[in-house]
Tab-separated table of C-alpha atoms in Angstrom:
chain	number	residue	atom	x	y	z
B	151	MET	CA	-167.931	-16.685	-48.599
B	152	HIS	CA	-168.044	-18.678	-51.786
B	153	GLU	CA	-166.103	-21.931	-51.577
B	154	ALA	CA	-164.640	-23.751	-54.550
B	155	SER	CA	-166.424	-26.945	-55.404
B	156	ARG	CA	-164.522	-29.974	-54.193
B	157	PRO	CA	-163.039	-32.395	-56.707
B	158	PRO	CA	-164.581	-35.842	-56.982
B	159	ASP	CA	-164.032	-38.210	-54.085
B	160	PRO	CA	-160.551	-39.766	-54.127
B	161	ALA	CA	-160.153	-43.074	-55.873
B	162	PRO	CA	-159.897	-46.103	-53.586
B	163	SER	CA	-156.514	-46.436	-51.916
B	164	SER	CA	-155.968	-49.698	-53.775
B	165	ALA	CA	-155.918	-47.887	-57.127
B	166	ALA	CA	-152.423	-47.512	-58.570
B	167	ILE	CA	-150.827	-44.083	-58.207
B	168	ALA	CA	-148.521	-42.837	-60.951
B	169	VAL	CA	-146.504	-39.625	-60.533
B	170	ARG	CA	-145.974	-37.808	-63.816
B	171	SER	CA	-144.447	-34.544	-65.034
B	172	LEU	CA	-146.708	-31.886	-66.527
B	173	GLN	CA	-146.455	-31.622	-70.312
B	174	ALA	CA	-147.261	-28.557	-72.392
B	175	HIS	CA	-150.498	-30.022	-73.761
B	176	GLU	CA	-151.761	-30.790	-70.234
B	177	HIS	CA	-151.944	-27.246	-68.834
B	178	ALA	CA	-155.733	-27.014	-69.153
B	179	ARG	CA	-156.181	-30.358	-67.425
B	180	TRP	CA	-153.857	-29.345	-64.575
B	181	ASP	CA	-155.608	-25.981	-64.132
B	182	ALA	CA	-159.040	-27.613	-64.086
B	183	PHE	CA	-157.877	-29.677	-61.106
B	184	VAL	CA	-156.344	-26.658	-59.371
B	185	ASP	CA	-159.468	-24.572	-59.862
B	186	ALA	CA	-161.598	-27.266	-58.217
B	187	CYS	CA	-159.175	-28.173	-55.415
B	188	PRO	CA	-160.014	-26.312	-52.171
B	189	ASP	CA	-156.443	-26.201	-50.868
B	190	ALA	CA	-154.856	-25.143	-54.174
B	191	THR	CA	-153.829	-21.524	-54.680
B	192	PHE	CA	-153.128	-19.170	-57.569
B	193	PHE	CA	-149.494	-20.248	-57.295
B	194	HIS	CA	-150.365	-23.833	-58.137
B	195	ARG	CA	-151.503	-22.844	-61.635
B	196	ALA	CA	-149.671	-24.340	-64.596
B	197	GLY	CA	-148.704	-20.910	-65.918
B	198	TRP	CA	-146.025	-20.656	-63.250
B	199	LYS	CA	-144.074	-23.337	-65.111
B	200	ILE	CA	-143.706	-20.850	-67.963
B	201	ILE	CA	-142.756	-18.073	-65.554
B	202	MET	CA	-140.077	-20.230	-63.899
B	203	GLU	CA	-138.539	-21.429	-67.147
B	204	GLN	CA	-138.889	-18.460	-69.483
B	205	GLY	CA	-138.827	-15.667	-66.924
B	206	PHE	CA	-136.106	-16.878	-64.559
B	207	GLY	CA	-134.358	-19.683	-66.434
B	208	HIS	CA	-135.041	-22.191	-63.649
B	209	ASP	CA	-135.742	-25.825	-64.459
B	210	SER	CA	-139.205	-26.751	-63.258
B	211	HIS	CA	-140.724	-30.054	-62.207
B	212	PHE	CA	-144.490	-29.761	-62.062
B	213	LEU	CA	-145.502	-33.147	-60.702
B	214	TYR	CA	-148.981	-34.605	-60.606
B	215	ALA	CA	-150.297	-37.866	-59.214
B	216	GLU	CA	-152.652	-39.757	-61.495
B	217	GLN	CA	-155.110	-42.325	-60.230
B	218	ASP	CA	-157.685	-44.115	-62.401
B	219	GLY	CA	-156.843	-41.782	-65.274
B	220	ARG	CA	-157.475	-38.541	-63.407
B	221	ILE	CA	-155.275	-36.032	-61.583
B	222	ALA	CA	-155.509	-36.623	-57.844
B	223	GLY	CA	-152.872	-34.179	-56.541
B	224	VAL	CA	-150.284	-31.678	-57.779
B	225	LEU	CA	-146.883	-30.398	-56.636
B	226	PRO	CA	-145.209	-27.555	-58.586
B	227	LEU	CA	-141.433	-27.361	-58.034
B	228	ALA	CA	-138.592	-25.273	-59.418
B	229	HIS	CA	-134.843	-25.807	-59.153
B	230	VAL	CA	-133.108	-22.604	-58.051
B	231	ARG	CA	-129.353	-22.493	-58.688
B	232	SER	CA	-127.607	-19.622	-56.962
B	233	ARG	CA	-123.899	-18.861	-56.718
B	234	LEU	CA	-124.718	-16.625	-53.770
B	235	PHE	CA	-127.166	-18.751	-51.794
B	236	GLY	CA	-126.719	-22.344	-52.959
B	237	THR	CA	-129.260	-24.560	-54.700
B	238	SER	CA	-132.770	-25.547	-53.680
B	239	LEU	CA	-135.884	-27.291	-54.923
B	240	VAL	CA	-138.787	-25.057	-53.988
B	241	SER	CA	-142.567	-25.129	-54.243
B	242	LEU	CA	-142.583	-22.427	-55.391
B	243	PRO	CA	-139.912	-19.684	-55.824
B	244	PHE	CA	-141.128	-16.060	-56.040
B	245	CYS	CA	-144.523	-17.246	-54.806
B	246	VAL	CA	-145.999	-16.932	-51.322
B	247	TYR	CA	-147.762	-20.322	-51.351
B	248	GLY	CA	-146.994	-23.792	-52.660
B	249	GLY	CA	-146.595	-27.393	-51.573
B	250	ILE	CA	-148.814	-30.361	-52.388
B	251	ALA	CA	-152.439	-29.608	-53.248
B	252	GLY	CA	-155.199	-32.208	-53.085
B	253	GLY	CA	-155.038	-35.944	-52.796
B	254	SER	CA	-155.413	-38.698	-50.233
B	255	PRO	CA	-152.567	-39.386	-47.783
B	256	ALA	CA	-151.242	-41.997	-50.223
B	257	VAL	CA	-151.280	-39.509	-53.099
B	258	ARG	CA	-149.521	-36.838	-51.049
B	259	LEU	CA	-146.910	-39.337	-49.943
B	260	ALA	CA	-146.279	-40.431	-53.545
B	261	LEU	CA	-145.743	-36.816	-54.620
B	262	ASP	CA	-143.502	-36.109	-51.657
B	263	ASP	CA	-141.415	-39.230	-52.354
B	264	ALA	CA	-140.978	-38.105	-55.955
B	265	ALA	CA	-139.917	-34.608	-54.831
B	266	GLN	CA	-137.392	-36.002	-52.360
B	267	ALA	CA	-135.959	-38.264	-55.047
B	268	LEU	CA	-135.589	-35.239	-57.349
B	269	ALA	CA	-133.898	-33.262	-54.592
B	270	ARG	CA	-131.376	-36.051	-54.017
B	271	ARG	CA	-130.791	-36.600	-57.731
B	272	HIS	CA	-130.028	-32.924	-58.317
B	273	GLY	CA	-128.014	-32.613	-55.125
B	274	VAL	CA	-129.764	-29.496	-53.891
B	275	GLY	CA	-129.080	-27.916	-50.550
B	276	HIS	CA	-132.670	-28.212	-49.379
B	277	LEU	CA	-136.237	-29.017	-50.376
B	278	GLU	CA	-138.868	-26.406	-49.499
B	279	TYR	CA	-142.682	-26.447	-49.409
B	280	ARG	CA	-144.392	-23.094	-48.988
B	281	TRP	CA	-147.535	-24.356	-47.288
B	282	ARG	CA	-150.330	-21.920	-46.618
B	283	GLU	CA	-151.929	-24.388	-44.192
B	284	VAL	CA	-149.927	-27.492	-43.437
B	285	GLU	CA	-152.183	-29.532	-41.158
B	286	GLU	CA	-154.394	-31.099	-43.811
B	287	ASN	CA	-151.820	-31.338	-46.597
B	288	ALA	CA	-148.537	-32.496	-45.102
B	289	PRO	CA	-147.436	-35.934	-46.368
B	290	GLU	CA	-147.485	-38.518	-43.623
B	291	SER	CA	-143.879	-39.642	-43.971
B	292	ALA	CA	-142.195	-40.982	-40.878
B	293	ASP	CA	-138.769	-40.725	-42.525
B	294	ALA	CA	-138.883	-37.038	-43.451
B	295	CYS	CA	-137.184	-34.585	-41.107
B	296	TRP	CA	-138.897	-31.276	-41.803
B	297	LEU	CA	-137.622	-28.053	-40.323
B	298	GLN	CA	-139.685	-24.955	-39.636
B	299	LYS	CA	-138.426	-21.378	-39.592
B	300	PRO	CA	-141.132	-18.939	-38.467
B	301	LEU	CA	-140.539	-15.914	-40.650
B	302	TYR	CA	-143.704	-14.944	-42.503
B	303	ALA	CA	-147.399	-14.460	-41.911
B	304	THR	CA	-150.155	-14.049	-44.456
B	305	PHE	CA	-153.199	-11.804	-44.184
B	306	ARG	CA	-156.526	-12.963	-45.630
B	307	ARG	CA	-160.047	-11.740	-44.937
B	308	PRO	CA	-163.519	-12.133	-46.482
B	309	LEU	CA	-164.953	-9.199	-48.399
B	310	ARG	CA	-168.487	-7.929	-47.930
B	311	VAL	CA	-170.745	-7.455	-50.923
B	312	ASP	CA	-171.296	-3.761	-50.162
B	313	ALA	CA	-168.375	-1.317	-50.525
B	314	GLU	CA	-169.458	0.791	-47.550
B	315	GLN	CA	-169.470	-2.292	-45.317
B	316	ASN	CA	-165.907	-3.059	-46.377
B	317	LEU	CA	-164.900	0.508	-45.585
B	318	LEU	CA	-166.494	0.309	-42.142
B	319	ALA	CA	-164.656	-2.979	-41.502
B	320	ILE	CA	-161.342	-1.071	-41.653
B	321	PRO	CA	-160.253	0.151	-38.193
B	322	ARG	CA	-161.151	3.773	-37.521
B	323	LYS	CA	-157.672	5.306	-37.739
B	324	GLN	CA	-156.838	3.553	-41.008
B	325	ARG	CA	-160.317	4.283	-42.378
B	326	ALA	CA	-159.708	7.992	-41.757
B	327	VAL	CA	-156.603	7.854	-43.968
B	328	VAL	CA	-158.654	6.289	-46.782
B	329	ARG	CA	-161.456	8.852	-46.431
B	330	LYS	CA	-158.904	11.681	-46.489
B	331	ALA	CA	-157.456	10.313	-49.727
B	332	MET	CA	-160.957	10.161	-51.204
B	333	SER	CA	-161.609	13.763	-50.205
B	334	ALA	CA	-158.326	14.842	-51.780
B	335	GLY	CA	-159.616	13.663	-55.146
B	336	LEU	CA	-157.467	10.592	-55.659
B	337	HIS	CA	-158.850	8.197	-58.245
B	338	SER	CA	-157.823	4.898	-59.800
B	339	SER	CA	-157.672	3.307	-63.215
B	340	ILE	CA	-157.078	-0.187	-64.558
B	341	GLU	CA	-154.069	-0.082	-66.872
B	342	HIS	CA	-153.272	-2.315	-69.817
B	343	ASP	CA	-149.508	-1.868	-70.015
B	344	LEU	CA	-146.494	-1.456	-67.750
B	345	SER	CA	-145.552	2.107	-68.706
B	346	LEU	CA	-146.643	3.611	-65.383
B	347	PHE	CA	-146.480	0.604	-63.092
B	348	TYR	CA	-142.887	-0.455	-63.693
B	349	PRO	CA	-141.098	2.878	-63.053
B	350	ILE	CA	-143.118	3.405	-59.852
B	351	TYR	CA	-142.492	-0.139	-58.637
B	352	ALA	CA	-138.793	-0.150	-59.547
B	353	ALA	CA	-138.118	3.146	-57.794
B	354	SER	CA	-140.100	2.023	-54.761
B	355	VAL	CA	-138.157	-1.219	-54.194
B	356	HIS	CA	-134.893	0.648	-54.854
B	357	ARG	CA	-135.677	2.961	-51.944
B	358	LEU	CA	-136.111	-0.164	-49.814
B	359	GLY	CA	-132.693	-1.460	-50.885
B	360	THR	CA	-134.180	-4.434	-52.738
B	361	PRO	CA	-133.163	-5.659	-56.227
B	362	VAL	CA	-135.971	-5.302	-58.738
B	363	PHE	CA	-137.483	-7.876	-61.079
B	364	ALA	CA	-136.961	-7.378	-64.786
B	365	ARG	CA	-139.676	-5.529	-66.661
B	366	ARG	CA	-140.006	-8.691	-68.758
B	367	HIS	CA	-141.158	-10.609	-65.669
B	368	PHE	CA	-144.268	-8.473	-65.356
B	369	SER	CA	-144.895	-8.547	-69.088
B	370	LEU	CA	-144.749	-12.342	-68.978
B	371	LEU	CA	-147.160	-12.458	-66.020
B	372	ARG	CA	-149.639	-10.368	-68.009
B	373	THR	CA	-149.265	-12.611	-71.045
B	374	VAL	CA	-149.497	-15.925	-69.174
B	375	PHE	CA	-152.361	-15.073	-66.825
B	376	GLY	CA	-154.314	-12.718	-69.075
B	377	THR	CA	-157.451	-11.293	-67.450
B	378	ASP	CA	-156.467	-12.866	-64.113
B	379	CYS	CA	-153.678	-10.288	-63.867
B	380	ASP	CA	-154.523	-6.567	-63.704
B	381	ILE	CA	-152.650	-3.360	-62.983
B	382	LEU	CA	-154.376	-0.711	-60.871
B	383	THR	CA	-152.872	2.780	-60.753
B	384	VAL	CA	-153.799	5.649	-58.418
B	385	TYR	CA	-153.709	9.225	-59.657
B	386	HIS	CA	-153.804	12.658	-58.081
B	387	GLY	CA	-155.092	14.674	-60.989
B	388	GLN	CA	-153.021	13.454	-63.926
B	389	GLN	CA	-150.082	12.386	-61.783
B	390	ALA	CA	-149.663	8.662	-61.130
B	391	GLN	CA	-148.652	8.158	-57.491
B	392	ALA	CA	-149.068	4.450	-56.769
B	393	SER	CA	-149.554	1.269	-58.761
B	394	VAL	CA	-150.118	-2.412	-58.006
B	395	LEU	CA	-150.211	-5.617	-60.039
B	396	LEU	CA	-153.108	-7.858	-58.976
B	397	PHE	CA	-153.861	-11.545	-59.327
B	398	TYR	CA	-157.358	-13.057	-59.354
B	399	PHE	CA	-158.035	-16.657	-58.420
B	400	ARG	CA	-161.562	-18.024	-58.186
B	401	ASP	CA	-163.254	-15.455	-55.936
B	402	GLU	CA	-160.039	-14.037	-54.446
B	403	VAL	CA	-157.997	-10.945	-55.236
B	404	LEU	CA	-154.274	-10.776	-54.435
B	405	PRO	CA	-152.498	-7.405	-54.706
B	406	TYR	CA	-149.017	-8.812	-55.279
B	407	TYR	CA	-146.484	-6.254	-56.506
B	408	GLY	CA	-147.114	-2.683	-55.400
B	409	GLY	CA	-145.259	0.586	-55.042
B	410	GLY	CA	-145.720	4.292	-54.611
B	411	THR	CA	-143.879	7.517	-55.378
B	412	PRO	CA	-142.359	9.602	-52.567
B	413	LEU	CA	-145.519	11.737	-52.636
B	414	ALA	CA	-147.771	8.716	-52.055
B	415	ARG	CA	-147.153	8.687	-48.319
B	416	SER	CA	-148.289	12.283	-47.787
B	417	THR	CA	-151.352	11.983	-50.046
B	418	GLY	CA	-152.415	8.549	-48.813
B	419	ALA	CA	-152.102	7.101	-52.320
B	420	ASN	CA	-150.681	3.788	-51.065
B	421	ASP	CA	-153.620	3.313	-48.699
B	422	PHE	CA	-156.111	4.408	-51.328
B	423	MET	CA	-154.573	1.910	-53.758
B	424	TYR	CA	-155.483	-1.020	-51.516
B	425	TRP	CA	-158.932	0.383	-50.836
B	426	GLU	CA	-159.584	0.696	-54.563
B	427	THR	CA	-158.357	-2.879	-54.996
B	428	MET	CA	-161.001	-3.984	-52.480
B	429	ARG	CA	-163.737	-1.886	-54.015
B	430	ARG	CA	-163.085	-2.960	-57.581
B	431	ALA	CA	-162.650	-6.598	-56.536
B	432	CYS	CA	-166.143	-6.550	-55.013
B	433	GLU	CA	-167.520	-5.184	-58.277
B	434	ARG	CA	-165.808	-8.083	-60.031
B	435	GLY	CA	-167.489	-10.564	-57.670
B	436	CYS	CA	-164.556	-11.383	-55.381
B	437	HIS	CA	-165.310	-12.525	-51.841
B	438	LEU	CA	-161.833	-12.711	-50.316
B	439	PHE	CA	-158.961	-10.228	-50.082
B	440	ASP	CA	-155.491	-11.785	-49.791
B	441	PHE	CA	-153.064	-9.118	-48.586
B	442	GLY	CA	-150.163	-11.524	-49.091
B	443	ARG	CA	-147.277	-12.385	-46.825
B	444	SER	CA	-145.073	-10.102	-44.752
B	445	LYS	CA	-142.084	-10.790	-42.565
B	446	LEU	CA	-142.732	-10.782	-38.848
B	447	GLY	CA	-141.579	-7.608	-37.160
B	448	THR	CA	-141.568	-5.426	-40.274
B	449	GLY	CA	-143.420	-2.274	-41.229
B	450	ALA	CA	-145.379	-4.143	-43.881
B	451	TYR	CA	-146.568	-6.608	-41.225
B	452	ASP	CA	-147.775	-3.761	-38.995
B	453	PHE	CA	-149.372	-1.952	-41.946
B	454	LYS	CA	-151.585	-4.940	-42.745
B	455	LYS	CA	-152.561	-5.370	-39.102
B	456	ASN	CA	-153.601	-1.716	-39.081
B	457	TRP	CA	-156.123	-2.595	-41.792
B	458	GLY	CA	-157.779	-5.014	-39.383
B	459	PHE	CA	-156.288	-8.196	-40.843
B	460	THR	CA	-155.294	-10.994	-38.484
B	461	PRO	CA	-151.847	-12.466	-39.248
B	462	GLN	CA	-151.821	-16.176	-40.038
B	463	PRO	CA	-148.324	-17.689	-39.625
B	464	LEU	CA	-147.102	-19.443	-42.756
B	465	PRO	CA	-145.832	-22.927	-41.887
B	466	TYR	CA	-143.185	-23.224	-44.567
B	467	ALA	CA	-141.357	-26.554	-44.284
B	468	TYR	CA	-137.745	-27.285	-45.187
B	469	GLN	CA	-135.793	-30.512	-45.508
B	470	LEU	CA	-132.012	-30.456	-45.665
B	471	VAL	CA	-130.566	-32.536	-48.495
B	472	ARG	CA	-126.897	-31.597	-48.879
B	473	ALA	CA	-126.848	-28.395	-46.851
B	474	LYS	CA	-125.858	-28.516	-43.179
B	475	ALA	CA	-128.134	-25.594	-42.309
B	476	LEU	CA	-130.766	-23.463	-44.001
B	477	PRO	CA	-129.496	-20.306	-45.719
B	478	GLU	CA	-130.492	-17.057	-44.000
B	479	VAL	CA	-131.667	-15.278	-47.168
B	480	ASN	CA	-133.551	-12.598	-45.296
B	481	PRO	CA	-133.179	-8.791	-45.397
B	482	LEU	CA	-133.595	-8.779	-41.613
B	483	ASN	CA	-130.340	-10.724	-41.373
B	484	PRO	CA	-127.712	-8.212	-40.110
B	485	ARG	CA	-125.146	-9.517	-42.599
B	486	TYR	CA	-127.217	-8.007	-45.443
B	487	ALA	CA	-127.624	-4.567	-43.839
B	488	LEU	CA	-124.527	-3.192	-45.583
B	489	PHE	CA	-125.694	-4.535	-48.956
B	490	ILE	CA	-129.116	-2.907	-48.510
B	491	ARG	CA	-127.594	0.467	-47.641
B	492	ALA	CA	-125.214	0.273	-50.597
B	493	TRP	CA	-127.999	-0.766	-52.994
B	494	ARG	CA	-130.071	2.278	-52.024
B	495	HIS	CA	-127.197	4.503	-53.114
B	496	LEU	CA	-126.799	2.941	-56.545
B	497	PRO	CA	-128.092	5.108	-59.410
B	498	LEU	CA	-131.576	3.846	-60.259
B	499	PRO	CA	-130.749	2.936	-63.906
B	500	LEU	CA	-127.798	0.835	-62.709
B	501	ALA	CA	-129.923	-0.821	-60.003
B	502	ASN	CA	-132.581	-1.651	-62.588
B	503	LEU	CA	-129.916	-3.176	-64.838
B	504	LEU	CA	-128.252	-5.295	-62.148
B	505	GLY	CA	-131.299	-6.141	-60.044
B	506	PRO	CA	-132.856	-8.848	-62.260
B	507	HIS	CA	-129.585	-10.829	-62.307
B	508	ILE	CA	-129.525	-10.908	-58.503
B	509	VAL	CA	-133.203	-11.356	-57.754
B	510	ARG	CA	-133.516	-14.480	-59.918
B	511	GLN	CA	-131.115	-16.199	-57.483
B	512	LEU	CA	-133.201	-15.357	-54.422
B	513	GLY	CA	-136.390	-17.304	-55.057
């Protein structure tokens, strides 16, 4: 598997470390660091500052540590204010990964100190880092009291160069579903607008009892990330049955927002959608498939395991600031069961109108 080139060796520990806030003219500089930093992710990119501010109306604090005139580490943060769930400073809301990327222990500690100072200054309930892998990146602060709440796992696996090898790497039972969909004549296309994707996605999350993002959110993602954000749609004849919005980062592909019509389950369109994502990603030169996070004990978690992916627990870390306990913002929480049932029964147009106002408070 291709590995990103490592950034230059860290400056000596004696060099002064300055923590600064990302400015509009510095996006290219920030992204150059992120692209070269092995532990950075797509969700560390500077474009998420635009998404947080313009898409959700959340104040953002994209911090970077500078040493000897160069960026040595980054920490993207957003301030989520919610009347329903309290306030938090999160790296990063609506994203599966976050936290500090890059840097020596001193650099990471400087960024963490700055984040904790921000959290106290704004009086948030808690500070949250969405680590993908915490061992190498966690700031070595003896004073911090970090909490863990095992809730999610991520699913990542290398891709082979040859499409047939990737197909054979799928467990037999799941592979049979994909082959059946192929035989049924399903095919895919890369789309350049949201006209098919959004109605399929919105209806799909409504059936799950989940508030939907605004259409503008996806339009903004396409604008901000350009060719690193695609939409793949699966058809049976001329009928669109499933659609997914993809992210590309270095040599990785991340199918991030996906949905299918009620017919997609019987035709295998949902399964075929992820297969086509793999196949097309290989053609693009990708070497890693990131299936994203799922909650432990859910159908989505089992679905990804059925594809032969090994779950990797996500070690998200939380530090209480003003809150006495972490909020249980989780659809598996029994207290939300009634809300989920009621949301499913809302007329779809009304759900699509109300959903964006609720989902922006979830993070």
